[in-house]
Coordinates of C-alpha atoms and ligand atoms in Angstrom, one line a residue:
M1018 CA 0.0 0.0 0.0
S1019 CA 1.6 3.3 -1.0
A1020 CA 1.3 6.2 1.4
P1021 CA -1.2 8.8 0.4
T1022 CA 0.1 12.3 -0.4
D1023 CA -0.7 15.1 2.0
A1024 CA -3.4 16.4 -0.3
Q1025 CA -5.0 12.9 -0.7
R1026 CA -4.8 12.5 3.1
M1027 CA -6.6 15.8 3.7
E1028 CA -9.2 14.8 1.1
K1029 CA -9.8 11.5 2.9
I1030 CA -10.1 13.2 6.2
V1031 CA -12.6 15.8 4.9
S1032 CA -14.7 13.0 3.3
L1033 CA -14.6 10.8 6.5
C1034 CA -15.7 13.9 8.6
K1035 CA -18.8 14.2 6.4
R1036 CA -19.5 10.5 5.9
R1037 CA -19.4 9.6 9.6
G1038 CA -20.9 12.8 11.0
F1039 CA -18.1 14.8 12.4
I1040 CA -18.3 18.0 10.4
F1041 CA -20.7 19.3 7.8
Q1042 CA -20.7 22.4 5.6
S1043 CA -23.1 24.9 7.2
S1044 CA -26.3 25.5 5.3
E1045 CA -25.3 22.7 2.9
I1046 CA -28.7 22.2 1.3
Y1047 CA -28.7 25.8 0.2
G1048 CA -25.2 25.6 -1.3
G1049 CA -23.2 26.2 1.9
L1050 CA -22.2 29.3 3.8
N1051 CA -18.5 29.9 3.3
G1052 CA -16.4 29.9 6.5
A1053 CA -19.1 28.3 8.7
W1054 CA -19.3 24.7 9.8
D1055 CA -21.7 22.5 11.7
Y1056 CA -20.5 19.7 13.9
G1057 CA -22.5 16.5 13.7
P1058 CA -23.2 13.9 16.4
L1059 CA -19.5 12.7 16.6
G1060 CA -18.0 16.1 16.0
V1061 CA -19.9 17.6 18.9
E1062 CA -18.7 14.9 21.2
L1063 CA -15.1 15.3 20.2
K1064 CA -15.3 19.1 20.6
R1065 CA -16.9 18.8 24.0
N1066 CA -14.3 16.3 25.2
L1067 CA -11.6 18.7 24.1
K1068 CA -13.2 21.7 25.8
N1069 CA -14.0 19.8 29.0
Y1070 CA -10.4 18.6 29.2
W1071 CA -9.1 22.1 28.7
W1072 CA -11.4 23.4 31.4
R1073 CA -10.4 20.6 33.7
V1074 CA -6.7 21.2 33.5
M1075 CA -6.9 25.0 33.2
V1076 CA -9.6 25.7 35.8
H1077 CA -10.7 22.8 37.9
E1078 CA -7.3 21.3 38.6
R1079 CA -5.8 24.7 39.6
D1080 CA -6.3 27.0 42.6
D1081 CA -5.3 30.1 40.7
V1082 CA -7.8 30.2 37.8
V1083 CA -11.5 30.9 37.7
G1084 CA -13.8 30.9 34.7
M1085 CA -16.3 33.2 33.1
D1086 CA -18.7 33.2 30.1
G1087 CA -19.0 36.6 28.5
A1088 CA -21.5 37.9 25.9
I1089 CA -20.8 37.7 22.2
L1090 CA -22.4 41.0 21.4
T1091 CA -19.9 43.6 22.4
H1092 CA -20.1 47.4 23.1
P1093 CA -18.2 49.3 20.5
A1094 CA -16.3 51.2 23.2
V1095 CA -14.7 48.0 24.3
L1096 CA -13.4 47.3 20.9
K1097 CA -12.4 50.9 20.3
A1098 CA -10.3 50.8 23.5
S1099 CA -8.7 47.5 22.6
G1100 CA -7.7 48.8 19.2
H1101 CA -9.9 46.5 17.2
V1102 CA -12.1 49.1 15.6
E1103 CA -9.1 51.0 14.2
G1104 CA -6.6 48.3 13.7
F1105 CA -8.1 44.8 13.4
S1106 CA -7.7 44.4 9.7
D1107 CA -6.0 42.3 7.1
P1108 CA -4.6 43.7 3.9
M1109 CA -7.0 42.7 1.1
V1110 CA -6.5 42.6 -2.7
D1111 CA -8.9 41.7 -5.4
C1112 CA -8.3 40.0 -8.7
R1113 CA -9.0 42.7 -11.4
L1114 CA -10.4 40.0 -13.7
T1115 CA -12.6 37.8 -11.5
G1116 CA -13.1 40.1 -8.5
K1117 CA -11.9 37.2 -6.2
R1118 CA -10.6 38.5 -2.9
F1119 CA -7.3 37.4 -1.3
R1120 CA -5.3 38.3 1.8
A1121 CA -2.4 40.2 0.3
D1122 CA 0.1 38.6 2.7
Q1123 CA -1.0 35.1 1.7
I1124 CA -0.4 35.5 -2.0
P1125 CA 2.5 33.2 -2.9
Q1126 CA 5.6 34.7 -4.5
Q1127 CA 5.7 34.0 -8.2
S1128 CA 8.1 34.4 -11.0
G1129 CA 7.5 34.9 -14.7
T1130 CA 7.0 37.5 -17.5
I1131 CA 4.7 40.5 -17.1
F1132 CA 2.7 41.5 -20.2
R1133 CA 1.3 45.0 -19.8
Y1134 CA -1.7 46.2 -21.8
E1135 CA -2.3 49.9 -22.2
F1136 CA -5.9 49.9 -23.4
A1137 CA -8.3 48.1 -25.7
R1138 CA -10.6 49.1 -28.5
E1139 CA -13.8 47.6 -29.7
A1140 CA -13.6 45.6 -33.0
A1141 CA -17.3 45.0 -33.2
P1142 CA -19.1 47.5 -35.5
T1143 CA -20.8 50.4 -33.9
D1144 CA -24.7 50.6 -34.2
R1145 CA -24.2 53.1 -37.0
A1146 CA -21.8 50.9 -38.9
L1147 CA -24.2 48.0 -38.5
E1148 CA -27.0 50.0 -39.9
A1149 CA -24.9 50.9 -42.9
L1150 CA -24.0 47.3 -43.4
A1151 CA -27.6 46.3 -43.3
H1152 CA -28.5 48.9 -46.0
L1153 CA -25.5 47.8 -48.1
A1154 CA -26.7 44.2 -47.9
E1155 CA -30.3 45.2 -48.6
T1156 CA -29.6 47.1 -51.8
D1157 CA -28.2 43.9 -53.4
A1158 CA -30.6 41.3 -52.1
E1159 CA -34.0 40.6 -50.5
P1160 CA -34.3 42.8 -47.4
K1161 CA -33.5 40.5 -44.6
F1162 CA -32.5 42.8 -41.9
N1163 CA -34.3 45.8 -40.5
K1164 CA -33.0 48.5 -38.2
T1165 CA -34.5 47.1 -35.0
R1166 CA -33.2 43.6 -35.5
I1167 CA -29.6 44.2 -36.2
A1168 CA -27.3 42.6 -33.7
S1169 CA -23.6 42.8 -33.8
S1170 CA -23.5 39.0 -34.2
D1171 CA -25.2 39.6 -37.5
A1172 CA -22.4 41.8 -38.7
L1173 CA -20.3 39.1 -40.3
D1174 CA -23.3 37.5 -42.0
L1175 CA -24.2 40.9 -43.5
A1176 CA -20.5 41.5 -44.6
K1177 CA -20.3 38.1 -46.1
R1178 CA -23.3 38.8 -48.3
I1179 CA -21.9 42.1 -49.4
V1180 CA -18.5 40.5 -50.2
E1181 CA -20.0 37.7 -52.2
R1182 CA -22.5 39.9 -54.2
R1183 CA -19.9 42.5 -55.0
K1184 CA -17.1 39.9 -55.6
L1185 CA -14.7 41.9 -53.4
S1186 CA -11.2 40.5 -52.9
V1187 CA -11.2 40.2 -49.1
S1188 CA -11.1 37.0 -47.1
L1189 CA -13.5 36.5 -44.2
P1190 CA -11.8 36.6 -40.8
N1191 CA -11.5 34.0 -38.0
A1192 CA -12.8 34.8 -34.6
D1193 CA -9.9 36.9 -33.4
P1194 CA -10.8 40.5 -32.7
E1195 CA -7.6 41.7 -34.5
A1196 CA -8.6 39.7 -37.7
I1197 CA -12.2 41.0 -37.5
E1198 CA -11.0 44.6 -37.1
L1199 CA -8.6 44.3 -40.0
F1200 CA -11.4 42.8 -42.1
F1201 CA -13.9 45.5 -41.4
S1202 CA -11.3 48.3 -42.0
H1203 CA -10.4 46.7 -45.3
L1204 CA -14.0 46.3 -46.3
G1205 CA -14.6 50.0 -45.5
D1206 CA -11.7 51.0 -47.8
L1207 CA -12.9 48.7 -50.6
L1208 CA -16.5 49.9 -50.4
R1209 CA -15.4 53.5 -50.4
Q1210 CA -13.5 52.9 -53.6
H1211 CA -16.7 51.6 -55.4
P1212 CA -19.6 53.5 -53.9
R1213 CA -23.2 52.9 -55.1
S1214 CA -24.9 55.0 -52.4
Q1215 CA -24.0 57.1 -49.4
W1216 CA -23.9 54.0 -47.1
E1217 CA -20.3 53.0 -48.3
E1218 CA -18.9 56.2 -46.9
E1219 CA -21.2 56.0 -43.9
F1220 CA -19.9 52.5 -43.0
A1221 CA -16.3 53.4 -43.4
S1222 CA -16.5 56.5 -41.2
A1223 CA -18.7 54.8 -38.6
Y1224 CA -16.1 52.0 -38.3
S1225 CA -13.1 54.3 -38.0
V1226 CA -11.1 54.1 -34.8
P1227 CA -12.3 57.4 -33.3
Q1228 CA -15.9 56.2 -33.6
R1229 CA -15.4 52.9 -31.8
T1230 CA -15.4 52.5 -28.0
I1231 CA -12.1 52.4 -26.2
C1232 CA -11.5 51.1 -22.7
K1233 CA -8.6 53.1 -21.2
D1234 CA -7.9 50.9 -18.2
A1235 CA -4.4 49.5 -18.1
F1236 CA -4.0 45.9 -17.2
S1237 CA -1.2 43.4 -16.8
V1238 CA -0.9 39.6 -16.7
L1239 CA 1.8 37.4 -15.4
V1240 CA 2.8 34.5 -17.6
R1241 CA 4.6 31.9 -15.5
P1242 CA 7.2 29.5 -16.7
G1243 CA 5.6 26.7 -18.7
E1244 CA 2.6 28.8 -19.7
S1245 CA 2.2 30.1 -23.3
E1246 CA 2.4 33.8 -24.2
S1247 CA -1.0 33.6 -25.8
K1248 CA -2.5 33.2 -22.4
A1249 CA -1.6 36.8 -21.5
K1250 CA -3.6 38.1 -24.5
K1251 CA -6.6 35.8 -23.7
T1252 CA -6.6 36.9 -20.1
A1253 CA -6.4 40.6 -21.2
R1254 CA -9.3 40.1 -23.6
A1255 CA -11.4 38.6 -20.8
F1256 CA -10.5 41.7 -18.7
Y1257 CA -11.7 44.2 -21.3
Q1258 CA -14.8 42.1 -22.1
K1259 CA -15.8 42.4 -18.4
R1260 CA -15.5 46.2 -19.0
G1261 CA -18.1 46.1 -21.8
L1262 CA -16.1 45.5 -25.0
K1263 CA -17.6 42.8 -27.1
L1264 CA -14.5 42.1 -29.3
P1265 CA -11.6 43.8 -27.6
V1266 CA -8.4 44.5 -29.6
V1267 CA -5.8 44.7 -26.8
V1268 CA -2.9 47.1 -27.1
F1269 CA 0.3 45.7 -25.7
L1270 CA 2.8 48.0 -24.1
P1271 CA 6.3 46.6 -24.6
P1272 CA 8.6 45.4 -23.2
A1273 CA 7.5 42.2 -21.4
D1274 CA 9.4 42.3 -18.1
E1275 CA 10.9 39.3 -16.3
V1276 CA 10.0 39.4 -12.6
K1277 CA 10.9 37.3 -9.6
K1278 CA 9.0 36.8 -6.3
T1279 CA 6.1 39.1 -7.1
Q1280 CA 2.9 39.0 -5.1
E1281 CA 1.0 41.3 -7.4
F1282 CA -0.8 38.6 -9.5
N1283 CA -3.6 36.2 -8.9
P1284 CA -1.9 32.8 -8.4
E1285 CA -4.9 31.1 -10.0
N1286 CA -5.0 32.9 -13.4
G1287 CA -2.1 35.3 -13.6
A1288 CA -4.3 38.4 -13.6
E1289 CA -3.2 41.6 -11.9
L1290 CA -4.4 42.3 -8.4
T1291 CA -5.5 45.6 -6.9
S1292 CA -3.2 47.4 -4.5
P1293 CA -3.6 46.1 -0.9
R1294 CA -6.1 48.0 1.3
P1295 CA -7.1 47.3 4.9
F1296 CA -10.2 45.2 5.5
N1297 CA -11.6 45.2 9.1
L1298 CA -12.4 41.7 10.1
M1299 CA -15.1 42.4 12.6
F1300 CA -18.8 41.6 12.1
K1301 CA -20.9 44.7 12.8
T1302 CA -24.5 44.5 13.8
N1303 CA -27.2 46.7 15.3
V1304 CA -28.8 46.3 18.7
G1305 CA -32.5 47.1 19.0
A1306 CA -34.9 48.4 16.5
T1307 CA -32.9 51.4 15.1
E1308 CA -30.2 50.9 12.6
D1309 CA -27.9 53.8 12.9
D1310 CA -24.5 54.6 14.4
S1311 CA -25.9 54.8 17.9
S1312 CA -27.0 51.1 17.9
V1313 CA -23.8 49.6 16.5
A1314 CA -22.4 46.5 18.3
Y1315 CA -19.9 44.0 17.2
L1316 CA -19.7 40.2 17.4
R1317 CA -16.6 39.7 19.5
P1318 CA -13.5 38.9 17.5
E1319 CA -11.8 37.2 20.5
T1320 CA -13.1 36.1 23.9
A1321 CA -10.3 37.9 25.7
Q1322 CA -11.8 41.4 25.8
S1323 CA -14.7 40.4 28.0
I1324 CA -12.2 39.0 30.5
F1325 CA -10.3 42.3 30.6
V1326 CA -13.6 44.3 31.0
Q1327 CA -14.8 42.1 33.8
F1328 CA -11.4 41.9 35.5
K1329 CA -12.3 44.1 38.5
N1330 CA -15.7 42.4 39.2
I1331 CA -14.0 38.9 39.1
L1332 CA -11.1 40.0 41.2
E1333 CA -13.5 41.3 43.8
V1334 CA -15.8 38.2 43.9
S1335 CA -13.1 35.6 43.6
R1336 CA -10.8 37.2 46.2
K1337 CA -7.8 35.9 44.2
K1338 CA -4.2 37.3 44.7
L1339 CA -1.8 37.7 41.9
P1340 CA -0.8 35.7 40.0
F1341 CA -4.2 34.4 39.0
G1342 CA -6.1 33.7 35.8
I1343 CA -9.5 34.0 34.2
A1344 CA -10.5 31.4 31.7
Q1345 CA -13.1 31.4 29.0
I1346 CA -14.3 29.2 26.2
G1347 CA -16.6 30.6 23.6
K1348 CA -17.4 31.7 20.1
A1349 CA -15.5 34.4 18.2
F1350 CA -16.2 35.8 14.8
R1351 CA -13.9 37.2 12.1
N1352 CA -14.9 38.1 8.6
E1353 CA -11.9 36.3 7.2
I1354 CA -11.1 37.3 3.6
N1355 CA -10.3 33.8 2.6
P1356 CA -11.7 31.0 4.8
R1357 CA -9.7 27.9 3.9
N1358 CA -8.2 24.6 4.7
F1359 CA -11.5 23.0 5.9
T1360 CA -12.3 24.4 9.4
F1361 CA -8.8 25.8 9.9
R1362 CA -9.7 29.4 9.0
S1363 CA -13.4 30.0 9.6
R1364 CA -15.5 33.0 10.1
E1365 CA -17.2 31.6 13.1
F1366 CA -15.0 29.6 15.5
E1367 CA -14.4 28.9 19.2
Q1368 CA -11.5 30.0 21.4
M1369 CA -10.2 28.6 24.7
E1370 CA -8.5 31.6 26.3
L1371 CA -6.8 32.2 29.6
E1372 CA -5.7 35.7 30.8
Y1373 CA -3.2 35.1 33.5
F1374 CA -2.6 38.3 35.5
C1375 CA 0.7 38.8 37.3
R1376 CA 3.2 41.4 38.6
P1377 CA 5.2 43.0 35.9
E1378 CA 8.4 41.2 36.9
Q1379 CA 6.7 37.8 36.5
G1380 CA 5.7 38.3 32.9
M1381 CA 8.6 36.8 31.0
E1382 CA 8.9 33.8 33.4
L1383 CA 5.2 33.0 33.1
L1384 CA 5.4 33.3 29.3
E1385 CA 7.9 30.3 29.4
Y1386 CA 5.8 28.5 32.0
W1387 CA 2.6 28.7 30.0
K1388 CA 4.3 27.7 26.8
E1389 CA 5.5 24.5 28.5
E1390 CA 2.1 23.9 30.1
R1391 CA 0.3 24.2 26.8
L1392 CA 2.7 21.9 25.0
K1393 CA 2.0 19.3 27.7
F1394 CA -1.7 19.8 27.1
Y1395 CA -1.4 18.9 23.5
E1396 CA 0.6 15.8 24.3
N1397 CA -2.0 14.8 26.8
I1398 CA -4.7 14.8 24.2
G1399 CA -2.7 12.6 21.9
I1400 CA -0.8 15.1 19.6
S1401 CA 2.7 13.9 19.2
R1402 CA 5.4 16.3 20.4
S1403 CA 7.2 15.6 17.1
K1404 CA 4.4 17.3 15.2
L1405 CA 4.3 20.4 17.3
Y1406 CA 6.6 23.4 16.8
V1407 CA 7.2 26.5 18.8
L1408 CA 7.7 29.6 16.8
T1409 CA 9.2 32.6 18.6
V1410 CA 7.3 35.4 16.9
P1411 CA 10.0 37.9 15.8
N1412 CA 10.0 41.4 17.2
Q1413 CA 8.8 43.1 14.0
E1414 CA 5.8 40.7 13.8
R1415 CA 4.7 40.9 17.4
A1416 CA 1.9 43.3 18.6
F1417 CA 3.7 46.5 19.6
Y1418 CA 2.6 46.0 23.3
S1419 CA 3.8 42.4 23.6
K1420 CA 7.1 41.7 25.1
G1421 CA 7.2 38.1 23.9
T1422 CA 4.9 35.8 21.9
Y1423 CA 5.1 32.1 20.9
D1424 CA 3.0 30.4 18.3
I1425 CA 2.4 26.7 18.9
E1426 CA 2.1 25.2 15.5
Y1427 CA 1.0 21.8 14.2
E1428 CA 2.1 19.9 11.1
F1429 CA -1.2 19.7 9.3
P1430 CA -1.4 17.9 5.9
F1431 CA -1.6 21.3 4.3
G1432 CA 1.5 22.6 6.1
R1433 CA 2.7 23.8 9.5
Q1434 CA 0.1 26.2 11.0
E1435 CA -0.8 27.9 14.2
L1436 CA -2.9 26.1 16.8
E1437 CA -2.4 28.6 19.7
G1438 CA -0.6 31.8 20.6
V1439 CA 1.0 32.3 24.0
A1440 CA 1.6 36.0 24.4
Y1441 CA 2.9 38.3 27.1
R1442 CA 0.6 41.3 26.6
T1443 CA 2.0 43.5 29.4
D1444 CA -0.5 45.8 30.9
Y1445 CA -1.7 47.1 27.6
D1446 CA -5.4 45.8 27.7
L1447 CA -6.2 46.8 31.2
S1448 CA -4.5 50.2 30.8
Q1449 CA -6.5 50.8 27.6
H1450 CA -9.8 49.9 29.3
Q1451 CA -9.0 52.0 32.4
K1452 CA -8.2 55.0 30.2
A1453 CA -11.2 54.6 28.0
S1454 CA -13.8 53.8 30.7
G1455 CA -12.4 56.1 33.4
K1456 CA -12.8 53.2 35.9
S1457 CA -9.9 52.0 37.9
L1458 CA -8.6 48.5 36.9
E1459 CA -5.8 48.6 39.4
Y1460 CA -4.8 45.9 41.8
F1461 CA -4.1 46.7 45.4
D1462 CA -1.2 44.8 46.8
E1463 CA -1.9 44.1 50.5
E1464 CA 1.7 43.5 51.4
T1465 CA 3.4 46.5 49.7
K1466 CA 0.3 48.7 49.9
Q1467 CA 0.9 49.6 46.3
K1468 CA -1.6 50.0 43.5
F1469 CA -0.7 49.0 40.0
I1470 CA -2.2 47.6 36.8
P1471 CA -1.4 43.9 36.5
H1472 CA 0.4 42.5 33.5
V1473 CA -1.0 39.5 31.6
V1474 CA 0.2 36.3 29.9
E1475 CA -2.4 34.9 27.5
P1476 CA -2.5 31.3 26.1
S1477 CA -5.1 31.5 23.4
A1478 CA -6.1 28.3 21.6
G1479 CA -8.6 27.6 18.8
V1480 CA -11.1 24.8 19.5
D1481 CA -11.8 24.1 15.9
R1482 CA -8.2 24.1 14.9
T1483 CA -7.4 21.7 17.7
V1484 CA -10.3 19.4 16.7
L1485 CA -8.9 19.4 13.1
A1486 CA -5.4 18.7 14.4
L1487 CA -6.8 15.8 16.5
I1488 CA -8.6 14.3 13.5
C1489 CA -5.5 14.7 11.3
E1490 CA -3.3 13.2 14.0
A1491 CA -5.6 10.3 14.6
Y1492 CA -6.3 9.4 10.9
A1493 CA -4.5 6.1 10.0
E1494 CA -4.9 3.3 7.5
D1495 CA -3.6 -0.1 8.4
E1496 CA -4.5 -3.7 7.6
A1497 CA -6.9 -6.0 9.5
P1498 CA -8.3 -9.4 8.7
D1499 CA -11.9 -9.5 7.3
E1500 CA -14.5 -12.2 8.2
K1501 CA -12.7 -14.8 6.2
G1502 CA -9.3 -13.9 7.5
K1503 CA -8.2 -12.1 4.4
M1504 CA -6.3 -8.9 5.1
E1505 CA -8.1 -5.7 4.1
T1506 CA -7.4 -1.9 4.6
R1507 CA -8.7 -0.6 7.8
I1508 CA -9.4 3.1 8.4
V1509 CA -8.9 3.9 12.0
L1510 CA -9.0 7.1 14.0
R1511 CA -6.5 6.6 16.8
F1512 CA -7.9 9.2 19.2
H1513 CA -6.6 9.3 22.7
P1514 CA -9.4 7.7 24.7
R1515 CA -9.7 10.9 26.7
I1516 CA -11.1 12.8 23.7
A1517 CA -12.6 10.0 21.6
P1518 CA -16.3 10.8 20.9
I1519 CA -17.6 7.3 21.9
K1520 CA -15.5 5.6 24.6
C1521 CA -16.9 2.1 24.4
A1522 CA -19.1 0.1 22.0
V1523 CA -21.0 -2.9 23.3
F1524 CA -21.9 -5.8 21.0
P1525 CA -23.9 -9.0 21.5
L1526 CA -22.2 -11.6 19.3
L1527 CA -25.5 -12.4 17.6
K1528 CA -28.6 -10.2 17.6
N1529 CA -31.1 -13.1 17.4
K1530 CA -30.0 -14.7 20.7
E1531 CA -32.1 -13.1 23.3
P1532 CA -29.8 -13.9 26.3
L1533 CA -26.8 -12.3 24.5
V1534 CA -28.8 -9.2 23.7
A1535 CA -30.2 -8.9 27.2
K1536 CA -26.7 -9.2 28.8
A1537 CA -25.3 -6.6 26.4
K1538 CA -28.0 -4.2 27.3
E1539 CA -27.3 -4.8 31.0
I1540 CA -23.7 -3.9 30.3
V1541 CA -24.7 -0.7 28.5
D1542 CA -26.8 0.3 31.6
L1543 CA -23.8 -0.5 33.8
L1544 CA -21.4 1.6 31.9
R1545 CA -23.6 4.5 30.9
P1546 CA -23.3 6.5 34.1
H1547 CA -19.5 6.5 33.7
V1548 CA -18.7 6.7 30.0
Y1549 CA -20.4 7.4 26.7
V1550 CA -21.3 4.0 25.2
F1551 CA -22.8 2.9 22.0
Y1552 CA -24.8 -0.3 21.5
D1553 CA -24.6 -2.1 18.2
E1554 CA -26.1 -5.4 17.2
S1555 CA -26.4 -5.2 13.4
G1556 CA -24.1 -7.0 11.0
A1557 CA -21.2 -9.3 11.4
I1558 CA -19.0 -8.7 14.4
G1559 CA -16.0 -7.8 12.3
R1560 CA -18.0 -5.2 10.4
R1561 CA -19.1 -3.7 13.7
Y1562 CA -15.5 -3.5 14.9
R1563 CA -14.5 -1.7 11.7
R1564 CA -17.3 0.8 12.0
Q1565 CA -16.1 1.7 15.5
D1566 CA -12.5 1.8 14.4
E1567 CA -13.3 4.3 11.7
I1568 CA -14.8 6.7 14.3
G1569 CA -12.1 6.2 16.8
T1570 CA -13.9 4.2 19.6
P1571 CA -11.1 3.0 21.7
F1572 CA -12.8 0.0 23.3
G1573 CA -15.3 -2.7 22.2
V1574 CA -17.0 -5.1 24.6
T1575 CA -18.4 -8.3 23.1
V1576 CA -20.9 -10.5 24.8
D1577 CA -20.5 -14.1 23.6
F1578 CA -21.5 -17.6 24.6
E1579 CA -18.8 -17.7 27.3
T1580 CA -20.5 -14.8 28.9
L1581 CA -23.5 -16.9 29.4
G1582 CA -21.4 -19.7 30.9
E1583 CA -22.5 -22.1 28.2
K1584 CA -19.1 -23.5 27.5
D1585 CA -17.2 -23.0 30.8
A1586 CA -19.0 -22.0 34.0
A1587 CA -15.8 -20.2 35.1
L1588 CA -16.2 -17.7 32.3
R1589 CA -19.8 -16.8 33.2
D1590 CA -20.2 -13.0 33.3
T1591 CA -17.0 -12.3 31.5
V1592 CA -16.7 -10.4 28.2
T1593 CA -14.0 -9.7 25.7
L1594 CA -12.6 -6.2 25.8
R1595 CA -11.1 -5.3 22.5
E1596 CA -8.6 -2.5 22.2
R1597 CA -8.9 -0.4 18.9
D1598 CA -5.3 0.1 18.0
S1599 CA -3.7 -3.3 18.8
M1600 CA -7.0 -5.1 18.1
K1601 CA -6.0 -7.3 21.1
Q1602 CA -8.9 -8.9 23.1
D1603 CA -8.8 -9.6 26.8
R1604 CA -11.4 -11.5 28.8
I1605 CA -12.6 -9.4 31.6
A1606 CA -15.2 -9.8 34.4
I1607 CA -18.2 -7.6 33.7
K1608 CA -18.1 -6.1 37.2
D1609 CA -14.6 -4.8 36.5
L1610 CA -15.5 -3.1 33.3
P1611 CA -16.3 0.4 34.8
S1612 CA -13.1 0.7 36.7
I1613 CA -10.9 -0.6 33.9
L1614 CA -12.5 1.8 31.4
I1615 CA -12.4 4.8 33.7
S1616 CA -8.7 4.2 34.4
R1617 CA -7.8 4.0 30.7
I1618 CA -9.9 6.9 29.6
R1619 CA -9.3 9.7 32.2
Ligands
LIG293 N1 -6.8 36.9 22.2 C1 -5.8 36.6 21.3 C2 -6.2 36.1 20.0 O1 -7.4 36.1 19.7 P1 -5.3 35.0 17.8 O2 -3.9 34.5 17.5 O3 -5.9 36.0 16.8 O4 -5.2 35.6 19.2 C3 -6.0 32.8 18.9 O5 -6.3 33.8 18.0 C4 -6.4 31.5 18.3 O6 -7.7 31.5 17.8 C5 -5.5 31.1 17.1 O7 -4.3 30.5 17.5 C6 -6.4 30.1 16.5 O8 -6.3 28.8 17.0 C7 -7.8 30.6 16.7 N2 -8.3 31.3 15.5 C8 -8.0 32.6 15.2 N3 -8.6 32.9 14.0 C9 -9.3 31.8 13.6 C10 -10.1 31.5 12.5 N4 -10.4 32.4 11.6 N5 -10.6 30.2 12.4 C11 -10.3 29.3 13.3 N6 -9.6 29.6 14.4 C12 -9.1 30.8 14.6

């Protein structure tokens, strides 16, 4: 079996997600809403397990962190103070041919030859020239055209009749605008030389260059190595057609320039892009019945701001001392220019954020501490350390107020990408909100009797990105024997039991043997209070195992005739416990199942 490429692997993952009910395109039956995703029955379990584990280690297992759940609708003053209204934007560019929008900084660097076009002129006859052509055709033949019916697509038919009837020595053109222009210009000259009415002169002057439409927009195209030069002209013609010319004759402006590493052209078609301009990523809405500036609110672009805004309230009610943190899991919204890579970059997503407040002198040390804690977290949910990378964000790319930022990245099939940022944000956020609101957000130190604005270290992780990383990490294909012992490909999601959507499947060996079914259902009732179990009696047992392997269920319990004590009384009330990855089966007493499963899942 040859290993699938990264692109094939990603395709298989996306298709499995839909086939088995992890993730669906949002509003799919209406064509889908770009950048929004719905989690199905298994996806929601996986997501909840991830969030619950994060909450457990970040809040419940610590003395120094409390939680909150803030509103999504956010007062504009909050986001003005935080800098989001002014500065939360990405540079955006549009393809000048298709209008498709890109993030300027995500355009790949390309090399090739730039063909510049200065302008284009219309080769199709003007209305007046068409009218003249119709008259010229009518004088020689049965009137076929009248003024109201002349379409420019009829022009060549009319011209053909004139050429044939008058036996003019001019050959009919192919479909190229240049050839058509040459033909009509030549025809005008010939008709002018042998006039029979005023229409010959009329046609020639109506077809002259000054009478025809000109589009003065300049445009350029990048022809990449391996592409033909004619592609540039074709793309330019399409550009001028979009601007209203029917048959554009494009005017090339030499020379064609060689370039390297340009980001000014659409990577999909070579067409020129507009200059970058900022695009604010926040979703704006109106609160209440009036839709004017006074009712504007935003959907929060990060969960962090409500933590800063509630800092004082939470400090007072929790009676925490520095350092301490406030944690939140919730939705955030960004009108991303290019949602992509499945759920990786979405417009609606969830974040798991901790704002860990501290004294200024503790900031750098805590930044290191939280980076290590967060790496441990990913390992504890089954993401191999060898697939995680820590990027130290360089000074020039860090937010101006941050004294240090790490990005924790994961090696996705589509490349190494950020899962989480761990940033030392200094006292920037609290200072901004104190200044803008006029309310003190200072901390009073009982020991030193000093007041100051705490600094903060923020580990900020994406739920959806982590879910995607978990699925990518878990996806595997191996071989397992089928019913007849023949080896076949097995798709298996090797989730850590802690985050697997279903923890244990329970199977009666045969569904038509009432005592087996009754015992299996008893086991379901026994396990249900402890773990999420799934009962399955349909199909051959091997098939049932395969179905559970494909959704990552780590354990399978099978009730067989030994369980009923039919073959050996000593085996009564025992079952086989199958482990997903090794496919090994152990015989276990039913009464021990809850404790064994709990110890392996927690
Ligand atoms: N409060 C800090 C903050 O929001 P961020 O790096 O912009 O920092 C934190 O976002 C995390 O949120 C990212 O590491 C990522 O996991 C997740 N995230 C950000 N934008 C996202 C998007 N468009 N789609 C999915 N997840 C996103």
